[in-house]
């Protein structure tokens, strides 16, 4: 999403962050196969470390997008119910590469979701 808004000349209009629903990878860098997939598309994730979503994120950001129903369940326990603010990235689950190993498919899903957000905000 950061790459898309930058290429559209709109980076100054957005604050974009990434956070996990779980605590298991806090502080870890981007998973190497994910890093390689991003690099294929000219996107650096240098310096990024995993962190968990917080109630402060809910207060701060206009929208929070989640990748799948499992994320939705975690968020429902962590944050106030707010379907206008907390939304799925796609109308279906984003393919989880942790289980499939298919980082290219996950990339395609995320791009599809981010393009929809860009269209919605245009």
Short mmCIF file of C-alpha atoms in Angstrom, two decimals:
data_model
loop_
_atom_site.label_atom_id
_atom_site.label_comp_id
_atom_site.label_asym_id
_atom_site.label_seq_id
_atom_site.Cartn_x
_atom_site.Cartn_y
_atom_site.Cartn_z
CA UNK A 1 0.00 0.00 0.00
CA UNK A 2 2.85 2.37 0.81
CA UNK A 3 4.35 1.68 -2.61
CA UNK A 4 1.02 2.29 -4.35
CA UNK A 5 0.33 5.62 -2.69
CA UNK A 6 3.93 6.73 -3.30
CA UNK A 7 3.66 5.87 -7.01
CA UNK A 8 0.35 7.74 -7.14
CA UNK A 9 2.04 10.81 -5.63
CA UNK A 10 -0.21 10.59 -2.57
CA UNK A 11 2.23 9.43 0.13
CA UNK A 12 1.82 12.63 2.16
CA UNK A 13 -1.94 12.01 2.40
CA UNK A 14 -1.59 8.67 4.15
CA UNK A 15 -0.10 7.10 7.23
CA UNK A 16 0.18 3.37 6.65
CA UNK A 17 1.34 0.79 9.15
CA UNK A 18 1.38 -2.97 9.49
CA UNK A 19 0.68 -4.91 12.66
CA UNK A 20 -0.04 -8.50 13.60
CA UNK A 21 -2.86 -9.82 15.73
CA UNK A 22 -0.57 -12.24 17.57
CA UNK A 23 2.47 -11.66 19.73
CA UNK A 24 4.55 -14.60 18.52
CA UNK A 25 6.74 -12.70 16.05
CA UNK A 26 7.04 -9.33 17.82
CA UNK A 27 10.38 -7.76 17.00
CA UNK A 28 11.15 -10.20 14.18
CA UNK A 29 12.09 -8.90 10.74
CA UNK A 30 9.98 -9.72 7.69
CA UNK A 31 9.97 -13.46 7.00
CA UNK A 32 12.68 -14.20 4.37
CA UNK A 33 10.37 -15.67 1.68
CA UNK A 34 8.05 -12.66 2.06
CA UNK A 35 11.06 -10.33 1.85
CA UNK A 36 12.14 -12.04 -1.39
CA UNK A 37 8.65 -11.67 -2.88
CA UNK A 38 8.60 -7.97 -2.01
CA UNK A 39 12.07 -7.53 -3.51
CA UNK A 40 10.84 -9.08 -6.78
CA UNK A 41 8.46 -6.13 -6.99
CA UNK A 42 11.04 -3.54 -6.01
CA UNK A 43 9.77 -3.06 -2.47
CA UNK A 44 12.15 -2.89 0.46
CA UNK A 45 11.09 -3.89 3.95
CA UNK A 46 14.43 -2.98 5.49
CA UNK A 47 14.10 -1.99 9.11
CA UNK A 48 10.56 -3.36 9.49
CA UNK A 49 9.94 -5.39 12.63
CA UNK A 50 6.75 -7.18 13.62
CA UNK A 51 4.54 -5.57 16.23
CA UNK A 52 1.09 -6.31 17.59
CA UNK A 53 -1.94 -4.16 16.85
CA UNK A 54 -3.08 -2.06 19.81
CA UNK A 55 -6.12 -0.14 20.99
CA UNK A 56 -4.06 2.98 20.28
CA UNK A 57 -3.91 1.88 16.62
CA UNK A 58 -7.71 1.72 16.68
CA UNK A 59 -7.89 5.25 18.05
CA UNK A 60 -5.22 6.62 15.71
CA UNK A 61 -5.99 5.12 12.30
CA UNK A 62 -9.08 5.74 10.18
CA UNK A 63 -9.19 2.13 9.03
CA UNK A 64 -7.82 -1.24 10.00
CA UNK A 65 -7.83 -4.00 7.38
CA UNK A 66 -7.44 -7.66 8.20
CA UNK A 67 -6.38 -10.56 5.99
CA UNK A 68 -8.65 -13.42 7.03
CA UNK A 69 -11.42 -14.59 9.35
CA UNK A 70 -8.89 -15.72 11.95
CA UNK A 71 -7.51 -12.16 12.12
CA UNK A 72 -11.09 -10.87 12.41
CA UNK A 73 -11.71 -13.09 15.44
CA UNK A 74 -8.52 -11.87 17.15
CA UNK A 75 -9.38 -8.24 16.42
CA UNK A 76 -12.91 -8.74 17.79
CA UNK A 77 -11.36 -9.74 21.13
CA UNK A 78 -8.82 -6.90 21.12
CA UNK A 79 -10.68 -3.88 19.75
CA UNK A 80 -14.16 -2.36 19.87
CA UNK A 81 -16.60 -3.68 17.29
CA UNK A 82 -16.54 -1.19 14.43
CA UNK A 83 -17.34 -2.58 10.96
CA UNK A 84 -16.89 0.85 9.39
CA UNK A 85 -13.32 1.06 10.63
CA UNK A 86 -12.25 -2.60 10.90
CA UNK A 87 -12.68 -4.27 7.53
CA UNK A 88 -11.53 -7.28 5.53
CA UNK A 89 -8.94 -6.52 2.86
CA UNK A 90 -10.89 -8.74 0.44
CA UNK A 91 -14.33 -10.31 0.46
CA UNK A 92 -12.50 -13.64 0.88
CA UNK A 93 -9.51 -14.68 2.95
CA UNK A 94 -6.08 -13.66 1.69
CA UNK A 95 -4.09 -16.81 0.99
CA UNK A 96 -1.79 -17.44 3.96
CA UNK A 97 1.70 -18.24 2.66
CA UNK A 98 2.76 -19.62 6.03
CA UNK A 99 0.62 -22.66 5.21
CA UNK A 100 0.76 -22.69 1.40
CA UNK A 101 4.29 -21.47 0.71
CA UNK A 102 2.73 -19.52 -2.19
CA UNK A 103 4.02 -16.01 -1.59
CA UNK A 104 3.24 -14.98 -5.18
CA UNK A 105 -0.46 -15.77 -4.66
CA UNK A 106 -0.49 -13.85 -1.39
CA UNK A 107 1.18 -10.93 -3.17
CA UNK A 108 -1.57 -10.98 -5.81
CA UNK A 109 -4.28 -11.04 -3.14
CA UNK A 110 -2.76 -8.13 -1.25
CA UNK A 111 -2.32 -6.10 -4.43
CA UNK A 112 -5.96 -6.74 -5.31
CA UNK A 113 -7.08 -5.54 -1.88
CA UNK A 114 -4.85 -2.46 -1.94
CA UNK A 115 -6.08 -1.55 -5.43
CA UNK A 116 -9.65 -1.70 -4.14
CA UNK A 117 -8.73 0.61 -1.27
CA UNK A 118 -7.12 3.04 -3.72
CA UNK A 119 -10.26 3.00 -5.90
CA UNK A 120 -12.46 3.55 -2.86
CA UNK A 121 -10.41 6.52 -1.71
CA UNK A 122 -10.08 8.11 -5.16
#
